[in-house]
XYZ file of C-alpha atoms in Angstrom:
669
model
C -3.969 5.996 33.054
C -3.241 6.024 37.052
C -1.124 7.923 38.967
C 1.135 6.599 40.963
C 2.031 7.065 43.974
C 3.235 5.496 47.205
C 3.629 1.824 47.103
C 3.456 -0.318 50.639
C 7.174 1.388 53.280
C 9.385 1.867 49.665
C 9.279 5.154 50.154
C 9.678 4.643 45.873
C 7.326 6.686 43.209
C 7.047 4.360 40.049
C 7.357 6.347 37.090
C 3.517 6.755 36.123
C 1.542 4.907 34.215
C -0.069 7.776 32.222
C 3.416 8.713 30.425
C 3.928 5.200 29.689
C 0.310 5.038 27.494
C -0.380 9.193 26.720
C -0.028 8.724 22.834
C -3.239 12.388 22.373
C -3.405 13.937 18.825
C -1.934 16.937 18.117
C -3.754 19.537 17.138
C -7.908 20.530 17.633
C -9.581 17.412 15.349
C -13.426 17.044 15.473
C -15.847 14.292 14.683
C -18.254 15.919 12.729
C -21.530 15.703 14.124
C -20.257 12.917 17.022
C -20.726 10.457 14.845
C -18.405 7.505 16.496
C -16.350 5.361 14.238
C -13.250 2.825 14.963
C -11.526 5.676 15.983
C -13.055 5.324 18.945
C -11.228 1.754 19.667
C -9.113 3.194 22.924
C -8.829 3.838 26.196
C -10.191 7.128 28.057
C -10.467 8.449 31.220
C -12.189 11.469 33.918
C -8.589 13.255 34.286
C -9.924 14.346 37.835
C -9.562 10.582 38.077
C -7.083 9.421 37.435
C -6.500 5.904 38.386
C -9.592 4.693 36.721
C -10.697 4.506 32.397
C -12.634 3.074 29.735
C -11.794 0.653 27.140
C -13.720 0.839 24.376
C -13.202 -1.431 21.516
C -15.672 -0.646 17.629
C -16.069 -3.081 15.958
C -17.848 -4.283 12.774
C -21.436 -3.722 12.317
C -21.995 -1.345 14.106
C -21.468 -3.250 17.921
C -19.270 -1.984 19.981
C -17.082 -3.711 23.906
C -16.172 -1.162 27.043
C -14.703 -2.197 29.854
C -14.638 -0.685 33.138
C -11.820 -0.535 34.812
C -12.239 0.897 38.704
C -13.105 -0.402 42.155
C -15.389 -1.082 45.433
C -15.940 1.094 48.269
C -12.780 -0.371 50.105
C -10.751 -0.248 46.940
C -9.719 -3.446 45.424
C -10.596 -3.371 42.428
C -12.963 -4.251 40.176
C -14.726 -4.723 36.342
C -18.195 -4.014 34.514
C -17.925 -5.289 30.767
C -20.499 -4.432 27.841
C -21.546 -5.218 24.764
C -23.832 -2.702 22.848
C -24.709 -1.494 19.700
C -24.453 2.087 17.730
C -27.304 4.235 18.091
C -26.815 6.138 14.931
C -28.366 10.115 14.972
C -28.611 12.997 12.679
C -27.753 14.585 15.654
C -24.582 12.448 17.147
C -24.589 8.734 17.507
C -24.524 7.205 20.824
C -23.716 3.770 22.338
C -25.394 1.515 24.464
C -25.314 -1.042 26.544
C -27.852 -1.897 27.606
C -25.745 -4.058 29.890
C -22.920 -3.973 32.503
C -22.034 -7.407 33.734
C -20.012 -8.044 36.897
C -17.679 -11.601 37.206
C -16.644 -12.783 40.460
C -15.717 -16.242 41.274
C -13.094 -17.866 39.758
C -10.049 -18.905 41.160
C -7.148 -17.134 39.418
C -4.164 -19.836 39.000
C -4.230 -23.795 38.350
C -6.856 -24.219 40.300
C -9.309 -21.837 37.468
C -12.831 -23.529 36.393
C -15.446 -21.594 34.554
C -17.619 -23.469 35.735
C -17.521 -21.343 39.548
C -17.998 -17.744 37.530
C -20.896 -15.459 38.735
C -21.964 -13.231 36.719
C -24.159 -10.254 37.377
C -26.030 -7.313 35.840
C -24.963 -4.390 37.882
C -26.475 -1.528 35.524
C -26.236 0.186 32.105
C -24.664 3.021 30.682
C -24.303 4.539 26.932
C -21.477 6.912 25.446
C -21.627 9.896 23.572
C -18.760 11.697 21.066
C -18.200 15.365 20.429
C -14.860 15.197 19.337
C -12.363 12.350 18.358
C -10.606 13.389 21.601
C -14.046 13.935 24.385
C -16.821 12.552 25.265
C -19.601 11.376 27.712
C -20.602 8.360 29.241
C -23.896 7.758 30.594
C -23.844 5.578 33.602
C -26.285 3.963 35.801
C -23.809 0.934 38.378
C -23.705 -0.861 41.515
C -26.805 1.300 42.538
C -25.286 5.298 41.409
C -26.620 6.912 38.356
C -23.719 9.797 37.156
C -22.005 10.972 34.194
C -18.574 12.028 33.230
C -16.096 13.385 31.231
C -14.241 11.776 29.200
C -11.216 11.964 27.657
C -9.199 10.612 25.395
C -5.549 8.587 26.718
C -4.999 5.691 23.785
C -5.128 6.207 19.814
C -5.206 2.100 19.025
C -2.245 1.971 15.908
C -4.650 1.862 12.078
C -8.317 2.804 13.888
C -7.406 6.731 13.074
C -10.068 9.336 13.964
C -9.373 12.743 12.208
C -7.904 12.266 9.724
C -9.058 8.781 9.713
C -5.894 8.360 6.342
C -3.632 8.274 8.613
C -0.647 11.482 10.081
C 2.666 11.701 8.561
C 4.953 8.796 10.465
C 3.147 6.933 12.368
C 2.868 3.485 10.029
C 0.420 1.266 10.403
C 1.763 -2.089 10.492
C 1.009 -5.994 9.293
C -0.015 -7.098 13.258
C -2.736 -3.921 14.165
C -5.066 -6.124 13.110
C -3.859 -7.600 16.571
C -5.879 -5.125 18.537
C -8.913 -6.476 19.840
C -9.786 -9.124 22.799
C -8.210 -12.612 23.933
C -9.467 -14.689 25.971
C -8.105 -19.344 25.986
C -11.562 -21.492 26.842
C -10.105 -23.013 29.665
C -9.947 -19.874 32.319
C -13.448 -18.479 29.930
C -13.651 -15.803 31.986
C -11.247 -13.573 32.186
C -9.555 -12.098 29.146
C -7.425 -9.528 27.831
C -7.756 -6.574 25.305
C -4.803 -5.734 23.759
C -4.376 -2.335 21.742
C -1.516 -1.637 19.108
C -0.371 2.293 19.469
C 1.945 4.618 18.345
C 5.303 2.930 17.306
C 5.078 -0.077 17.887
C 3.851 -0.188 21.450
C 1.415 -2.499 22.936
C -1.238 -1.509 25.680
C -2.650 -4.090 28.481
C -5.325 -4.025 30.535
C -5.801 -7.485 31.977
C -9.675 -8.260 33.439
C -9.297 -11.625 36.228
C -9.091 -12.555 38.875
C -7.752 -12.859 42.692
C -6.171 -16.369 44.060
C -9.658 -15.682 46.217
C -11.493 -14.959 43.505
C -11.496 -11.630 43.261
C -11.987 -9.326 40.345
C -8.660 -8.067 39.512
C -7.256 -5.790 36.680
C -3.475 -5.161 35.291
C -2.684 -2.479 33.139
C 1.256 -2.154 31.418
C 2.438 -1.729 27.426
C 4.903 -3.516 25.607
C 6.993 -4.294 22.752
C 7.837 -6.669 20.313
C 11.325 -9.008 20.672
C 11.119 -10.965 18.096
C 7.546 -12.738 17.404
C 6.506 -12.012 20.321
C 5.736 -8.526 23.557
C 6.811 -8.181 25.638
C 4.887 -6.780 29.219
C 8.171 -6.435 31.418
C 5.629 -4.819 34.192
C 1.721 -4.806 34.483
C 0.620 -2.854 37.584
C -2.209 -3.898 39.729
C -3.713 -0.888 40.858
C -5.743 -0.572 44.583
C -6.831 2.775 46.660
C -9.976 4.004 45.310
C -12.825 4.535 45.208
C -16.353 3.756 43.078
C -18.253 6.668 42.518
C -18.071 10.104 44.857
C -15.876 8.744 47.397
C -13.291 8.234 44.027
C -10.202 9.972 45.131
C -7.135 9.851 42.810
C -4.473 10.762 45.530
C -5.105 7.686 47.079
C -4.414 4.842 43.991
C -1.292 3.006 44.207
C 0.309 1.156 42.030
C 2.400 -2.131 42.685
C 4.506 -4.395 39.404
C 3.120 -7.807 39.868
C 4.137 -9.408 37.174
C 5.480 -10.686 33.248
C 3.322 -11.655 29.694
C 4.652 -12.117 26.756
C 2.602 -13.101 24.257
C 2.546 -14.924 20.849
C -0.144 -14.502 18.508
C -1.231 -15.171 15.053
C -4.113 -12.532 13.860
C -6.822 -15.391 15.494
C -4.919 -17.792 17.568
C -2.034 -17.177 20.357
C -0.488 -18.074 23.735
C 0.723 -16.686 26.847
C 2.745 -16.954 29.457
C 3.097 -15.309 32.840
C 4.295 -14.707 35.277
C 3.666 -12.687 38.836
C 5.912 -11.396 41.472
C 3.019 -10.753 43.747
C 2.771 -13.255 46.357
C -0.121 -15.439 45.915
C -0.029 -15.608 42.624
C 1.002 -18.715 40.427
C 2.535 -18.782 36.452
C 1.153 -20.144 33.433
C 0.273 -20.735 29.883
C -2.455 -19.400 28.241
C -3.827 -21.260 24.296
C -5.408 -18.218 23.259
C -8.628 -16.904 20.628
C -9.823 -13.705 19.265
C -12.881 -13.201 20.811
C -13.162 -9.278 19.546
C -11.627 -7.808 15.872
C -12.076 -4.363 15.986
C -13.329 -2.205 12.550
C -11.062 -1.758 9.481
C -8.587 -3.624 11.545
C -8.581 -6.592 8.965
C -4.922 -9.281 10.441
C -3.261 -8.908 8.997
C -3.103 -4.803 8.491
C -3.670 -4.281 4.585
C -3.794 -0.675 3.188
C -7.082 0.879 2.307
C -8.383 2.597 -0.772
C -9.522 6.113 -1.156
C -12.994 5.531 -1.945
C -13.428 2.696 0.631
C -12.374 5.640 3.236
C -13.998 8.516 2.006
C -17.696 8.627 -0.196
C -16.091 11.229 -3.690
C -18.184 14.081 -4.658
C -17.262 15.842 -7.775
C -18.679 19.485 -7.697
C -18.460 21.246 -11.189
C -17.376 24.783 -11.120
C -18.596 26.507 -13.716
C -15.990 28.924 -16.692
C -15.203 32.702 -18.003
C -17.025 31.974 -21.558
C -13.493 33.650 -22.436
C -10.860 31.091 -21.412
C -9.351 30.266 -24.474
C -6.262 27.867 -25.197
C -3.477 29.655 -27.711
C -0.939 27.377 -28.648
C -0.993 25.597 -25.090
C -1.186 28.492 -23.218
C -4.802 28.556 -20.921
C -6.437 32.289 -20.625
C -8.369 31.082 -17.269
C -6.421 29.435 -13.992
C -6.966 28.868 -10.666
C -4.899 29.482 -8.155
C -6.074 29.019 -5.254
C -8.992 27.315 -2.431
C -10.627 28.646 0.741
C -12.138 26.554 3.314
C -15.509 27.228 2.099
C -15.119 26.166 -1.717
C -14.549 30.099 -2.468
C -12.597 29.568 -5.819
C -9.827 32.026 -6.519
C -8.161 32.571 -10.334
C -6.951 34.206 -13.020
C -8.420 35.178 -16.748
C -10.893 36.803 -18.905
C -14.245 38.415 -17.650
C -16.441 41.324 -19.993
C -13.289 41.897 -21.931
C -10.489 42.364 -18.664
C -8.115 40.240 -17.197
C -7.304 39.666 -13.782
C -8.005 37.833 -10.792
C -11.691 36.218 -10.551
C -13.227 35.025 -7.774
C -16.098 32.619 -6.989
C -17.956 31.765 -4.717
C -20.110 28.917 -3.222
C -23.160 28.623 -5.153
C -21.623 31.133 -7.206
C -23.169 30.771 -11.011
C -21.089 33.848 -12.548
C -17.459 34.646 -11.628
C -16.573 38.144 -10.171
C -12.996 40.613 -12.148
C -11.893 41.835 -8.212
C -9.516 43.038 -9.995
C -8.214 43.985 -13.299
C -4.435 43.268 -14.711
C -3.833 42.018 -11.194
C -1.552 38.191 -11.570
C -0.329 35.259 -8.685
C -3.578 35.846 -6.486
C -3.073 33.677 -3.191
C -6.470 33.819 -0.894
C -6.454 33.128 2.997
C -7.785 29.238 4.061
C -11.036 31.474 5.444
C -10.977 33.646 2.434
C -10.786 37.311 4.264
C -7.943 38.031 3.387
C -6.544 38.175 -0.975
C -3.295 38.660 -2.077
C -2.339 39.844 -5.893
C 0.083 42.156 -8.103
C -0.123 44.059 -10.779
C 1.671 47.105 -12.030
C 2.318 50.247 -10.784
C 4.501 53.708 -11.687
C 6.170 54.241 -8.237
C 9.859 54.888 -6.866
C 12.564 56.737 -9.427
C 12.760 52.946 -10.871
C 9.503 52.926 -12.349
C 9.157 55.463 -15.201
C 7.285 52.893 -16.126
C 5.445 50.732 -14.618
C 7.378 48.224 -11.552
C 5.164 44.892 -9.874
C 4.254 45.320 -5.892
C 1.844 43.745 -3.928
C -1.231 44.412 -2.718
C -3.813 43.414 0.067
C -7.795 42.147 -0.566
C -9.377 42.405 3.743
C -11.861 43.019 5.877
C -14.388 43.669 2.928
C -12.621 47.452 3.115
C -10.817 48.254 -0.844
C -7.488 47.290 -2.427
C -4.591 48.886 -0.111
C -0.580 48.137 -1.539
C 1.608 46.064 1.223
C 4.193 48.239 3.259
C 7.537 46.852 2.002
C 11.564 48.641 2.212
C 12.339 47.756 -1.312
C 10.826 51.601 -3.259
C 13.766 51.113 -5.160
C 12.728 47.164 -6.724
C 10.686 47.071 -10.164
C 9.530 43.671 -9.591
C 8.335 42.500 -5.817
C 6.840 38.662 -6.286
C 4.928 37.116 -3.997
C 5.826 33.144 -4.498
C 3.683 31.454 -1.127
C 1.710 31.864 1.688
C 0.779 31.202 5.014
C -2.252 29.072 5.103
C -3.730 31.707 7.729
C -2.511 34.340 5.367
C -0.959 36.062 7.532
C 2.492 35.896 5.820
C 4.134 36.350 2.809
C 8.050 35.361 1.324
C 8.743 36.429 -1.759
C 11.949 38.121 -3.922
C 12.106 41.574 -5.132
C 14.019 42.283 -8.710
C 16.268 45.314 -9.348
C 18.009 46.229 -12.059
C 21.961 47.253 -10.572
C 21.580 45.064 -7.817
C 20.794 41.205 -6.988
C 17.683 39.724 -5.983
C 15.662 40.171 -2.128
C 14.289 37.329 -0.507
C 11.877 38.453 2.034
C 9.223 37.368 4.562
C 6.222 39.759 5.586
C 2.946 40.106 7.787
C 1.284 42.648 8.943
C 2.861 42.960 12.487
C 6.314 42.105 11.586
C 6.863 44.830 8.548
C 9.530 43.021 6.177
C 11.565 40.189 6.972
C 14.679 39.681 5.818
C 15.558 35.932 4.349
C 19.882 36.060 4.991
C 20.126 34.489 0.795
C 22.481 33.730 -1.816
C 22.157 34.503 -5.363
C 19.604 32.456 -6.875
C 17.914 31.341 -3.989
C 14.469 31.491 -3.250
C 11.879 30.605 -0.312
C 8.494 29.194 -2.264
C 6.956 28.577 1.831
C 5.882 29.560 4.739
C 4.780 28.815 8.358
C 1.623 30.367 10.322
C 4.091 31.288 12.990
C 6.310 32.514 9.910
C 9.113 31.459 12.542
C 9.088 28.628 9.361
C 10.193 29.656 5.697
C 11.066 26.566 2.184
C 12.724 26.437 -1.158
C 15.047 25.910 -3.254
C 18.505 27.448 -3.965
C 20.414 26.773 -7.530
C 23.638 26.334 -8.930
C 24.175 26.826 -13.131
C 27.148 25.187 -14.794
C 28.793 25.347 -18.203
C 26.663 21.940 -18.776
C 24.156 21.298 -15.345
C 20.825 22.625 -13.331
C 21.407 22.133 -9.612
C 18.361 22.615 -7.157
C 18.444 22.374 -3.716
C 16.218 21.944 -1.258
C 16.036 25.291 1.878
C 14.332 26.026 5.386
C 15.194 28.435 7.077
C 15.017 29.199 10.703
C 13.371 32.567 12.936
C 15.595 35.490 10.871
C 18.946 32.516 10.327
C 20.451 31.461 6.939
C 18.942 29.016 4.756
C 20.129 25.036 5.648
C 20.899 23.036 2.899
C 18.521 19.816 3.472
C 20.110 16.591 3.296
C 19.405 12.724 3.673
C 21.893 11.649 6.166
C 20.705 8.775 6.302
C 21.259 7.686 2.632
C 25.192 9.049 2.430
C 24.566 13.151 3.096
C 21.828 13.646 -0.446
C 20.965 16.276 -0.850
C 17.604 17.288 -1.069
C 16.165 18.791 -4.130
C 13.446 21.399 -3.652
C 11.513 22.135 -1.514
C 7.249 23.213 -2.210
C 5.663 23.071 1.094
C 5.454 23.402 4.826
C 2.705 22.344 6.801
C 0.647 25.058 9.502
C 3.473 24.716 12.727
C 6.476 23.860 9.676
C 7.676 20.480 11.410
C 7.686 18.997 7.444
C 8.706 19.909 4.521
C 7.068 18.681 1.945
C 9.958 18.052 -1.299
C 11.145 16.116 -4.244
C 14.023 13.913 -4.781
C 18.134 14.331 -4.795
C 19.198 17.569 -5.855
C 21.327 15.026 -7.825
C 18.766 12.199 -9.856
C 20.811 8.314 -9.895
C 19.350 6.294 -12.247
C 19.556 3.301 -9.751
C 18.488 4.490 -6.672
C 14.464 5.455 -7.490
C 14.348 7.801 -4.066
C 16.365 10.418 -5.879
C 13.031 11.031 -8.259
C 10.561 10.125 -5.581
C 8.261 13.305 -3.439
C 8.951 12.941 0.174
C 8.502 14.811 3.734
C 11.152 15.370 5.562
C 11.484 16.762 10.357
C 13.365 19.173 11.024
C 15.438 16.810 13.094
C 16.784 15.411 9.404
C 14.597 12.251 9.367
C 13.268 11.211 5.500
C 10.474 9.708 4.618
C 10.039 8.818 0.956
C 6.598 8.762 -0.774
C 6.999 6.465 -3.212
C 5.162 6.000 -7.052
C 2.054 5.172 -7.820
C 1.344 2.054 -9.489
C 1.295 3.050 -13.094
C 4.400 5.907 -13.663
C 5.886 6.785 -17.280
C 9.617 6.490 -16.822
C 9.814 10.203 -18.551
C 7.349 11.176 -15.693
C 8.293 15.391 -13.259
C 6.725 14.787 -10.054
C 5.568 18.047 -7.799
C 4.096 18.686 -4.892
C 1.062 21.136 -5.032
C 0.025 20.841 -1.234
C -0.777 18.983 1.987
C -3.420 19.673 4.145
C -2.304 22.047 7.727
C -1.407 19.007 9.177
C 0.214 16.932 6.380
C -1.360 14.042 6.866
C -2.882 14.304 2.944
C 0.088 15.691 -0.231
C -1.315 16.013 -3.416
C 0.967 16.021 -6.467
C 1.081 16.167 -10.607
C 2.501 14.255 -13.148
C 4.107 15.782 -16.064
C 4.155 13.565 -18.545
C 6.008 14.115 -22.447
C 6.320 17.622 -21.242
C 7.731 20.182 -23.963
C 7.165 24.181 -22.873
C 4.255 24.880 -24.993
C 3.809 21.339 -26.289
C 0.439 20.035 -27.071
C 1.151 16.399 -26.125
C 1.783 17.309 -23.040
C -0.308 15.479 -20.536
C -0.458 14.848 -16.508
C -2.063 13.531 -13.751
C -2.950 14.491 -10.074
C -1.733 11.782 -7.532
C -2.130 11.285 -4.094
C 0.067 10.678 -0.724
C -1.794 9.445 3.171
C -0.306 7.861 5.459
C -2.776 5.258 5.474
C -3.314 4.849 1.642
C 0.459 5.547 0.514
C 0.901 7.391 -3.024
C -1.656 6.090 -5.105
C -2.270 7.721 -8.405
C -5.691 9.135 -8.506
C -6.621 8.835 -12.294
C -8.213 6.446 -11.333
C -9.939 7.681 -8.271
C -11.611 11.020 -10.856
C -12.076 8.339 -13.809
C -15.032 7.847 -12.234
C -16.550 11.405 -11.122
C -14.924 13.726 -14.050
C -18.205 13.449 -16.866
C -14.626 13.561 -19.595
C -11.793 12.418 -19.406
C -9.594 15.034 -20.108
C -5.474 15.102 -21.317
C -5.180 17.616 -18.813
C -6.084 17.107 -14.884
C -4.379 18.444 -12.029
C -5.083 18.647 -8.346
C -4.259 22.743 -7.516
C -4.669 23.315 -4.247
C -6.848 21.295 -1.166
C -9.235 22.865 1.339
C -7.145 22.253 5.140
C -8.843 19.784 6.250
C -7.149 17.676 2.816
C -11.409 16.830 1.845
C -11.679 19.196 -0.773
C -9.910 19.042 -3.598
C -9.012 21.951 -6.153
C -9.145 20.456 -9.987
C -8.344 22.084 -13.102
C -8.931 19.605 -16.570
C -8.528 21.065 -19.943
C -7.868 19.330 -23.440
C -6.060 22.112 -26.236
C -7.556 21.845 -29.580
C -4.659 20.599 -32.220
C -4.928 24.199 -33.788
C -4.310 25.662 -30.258
C -7.305 28.147 -32.162
C -10.435 26.525 -31.787
C -13.207 26.320 -28.404
C -10.863 24.553 -26.094
C -12.088 21.650 -23.989
C -11.731 23.306 -20.172
C -13.425 22.179 -16.901
C -12.942 22.931 -13.358
C -14.272 21.326 -10.069
C -14.633 20.537 -6.816
C -13.841 16.832 -5.417
C -15.575 17.058 -1.849
C -14.453 13.879 0.376
C -17.150 12.712 3.209
C -15.474 10.220 5.175
C -17.119 6.821 5.402
C -15.740 5.752 9.257
């Protein structure tokens, strides 16, 4: 938050408090139509005015509190506080603070008397946000009018902005609900704004007075030590100027002392230990002043339908769709962010790759006799494969990969395997620029590869029976699995390729080096790999069958199990959102190949909700409860799911029940 210059004549440079607090949103988070919600509870600042800022608390029932920590024109610290309302509008929400109050008078320490507090109305302010990371404050204060752009400085644990269901690895603790404002009635007029940040770090702004009764504020970060939150270093600031006179180079930080807080949900205590001259030590008997929106104390996991409104959008089914002996003649394959859907099936007597555009009532045949389609998230590029007569080994047909891009005709994807019998797509980057796959030969081992227009085919160093399944947008990270077969067992193990190097065996070092099972997906930048179970399951350890995600460092996080899971269920990961924050999968029950009795149900995982069965969600949306309900793919932001539901008929001949839908999620917060 504050740049640090030399303090006094000591010639030493304090570590920047900005480094302690700057826990920023990754990626390009988008806040639709400027909606204001709990995720905007944070510290905000203007980088060009590094040294002052705003702490915003979004409260229940569309209320808010703002603290503006700044300076007077002599460089002394001063602060303003406002209580306001959120005005909702289609063109963007606005927090309106009709009054900004300045307080002075009480003397710090044992002589503090709330009756000395003088509150003056110094103006007003309005705050709007264009997205999760930026906004604007317009103000009239101390006789000055102006407007500043705002940049997010902190993120409050559990108050997620986009996505509101949280990010992988940023677990919310039960004490997250302690974030908010606290005070001691015996020293009414001063108080704390506390924020639990990521990684169990707490940020604190203490709005108080100096021993002469002048406004004074302190800033610092603390950590849990037993039952206490210990702020070992609180800093006082001076040197800035208000409004146009502000110079960030003039701001100085000086260590003031320390503070220890012990908090329950509504009560607590504090002990402060000043080291700056003139300030006396003391204790607080604390009470909560504010509770942040959607942050109960203790914090409990929300349900998905508490975070989102869910809508079932029925899709038409090609009229020739059937199920014969448990096998479907129509299957959904891929989803575009705008709602376009690609699949394979029969249309007007021709079997091939089909596409359904948004708002369309009928499917179109993109290519007859083609299969295995993949479509980029923006819908501009489609890949598929079909048999052609090509090369010396293709006296009949060989399978080749083709691409449809930019409205042009299908064209073959250039490859260096002219002698292969079959080129198979196994995975595609979300942006559609990279493929991973395998080519098979009649008289040679199979080879694995990655491909892009710019690079051409790049061999992936593999041993026999190793298969890549997914690749990052950069093409630098690919994931998949290997397989070892003995006379009695088949073992499958997770692999990760980085750059042009060989495959790395994925293990869980914290659990006796357990070899992880197949890796199905990666997020868009390759920083997370998603898979299921261990290569060799352990009936005594539930993790050996559970889905997980893994960091390149080797850290493995298990996603758990849904509330109602049969012991014989087989777990699959179907897809993940671009950032990896939402994972969709399927449980298969009583699974037997081509069986009419098997069934499947979808599940969803987010950091906020944990792993939950989608059965109850779909029960409330789907008019008919069919035997198989699978999430096939999700959009880049995870807010649209492509859902396939179907039930075979007992004899496999009569018209089956086959349905398809998009499930759309609209944030409530």
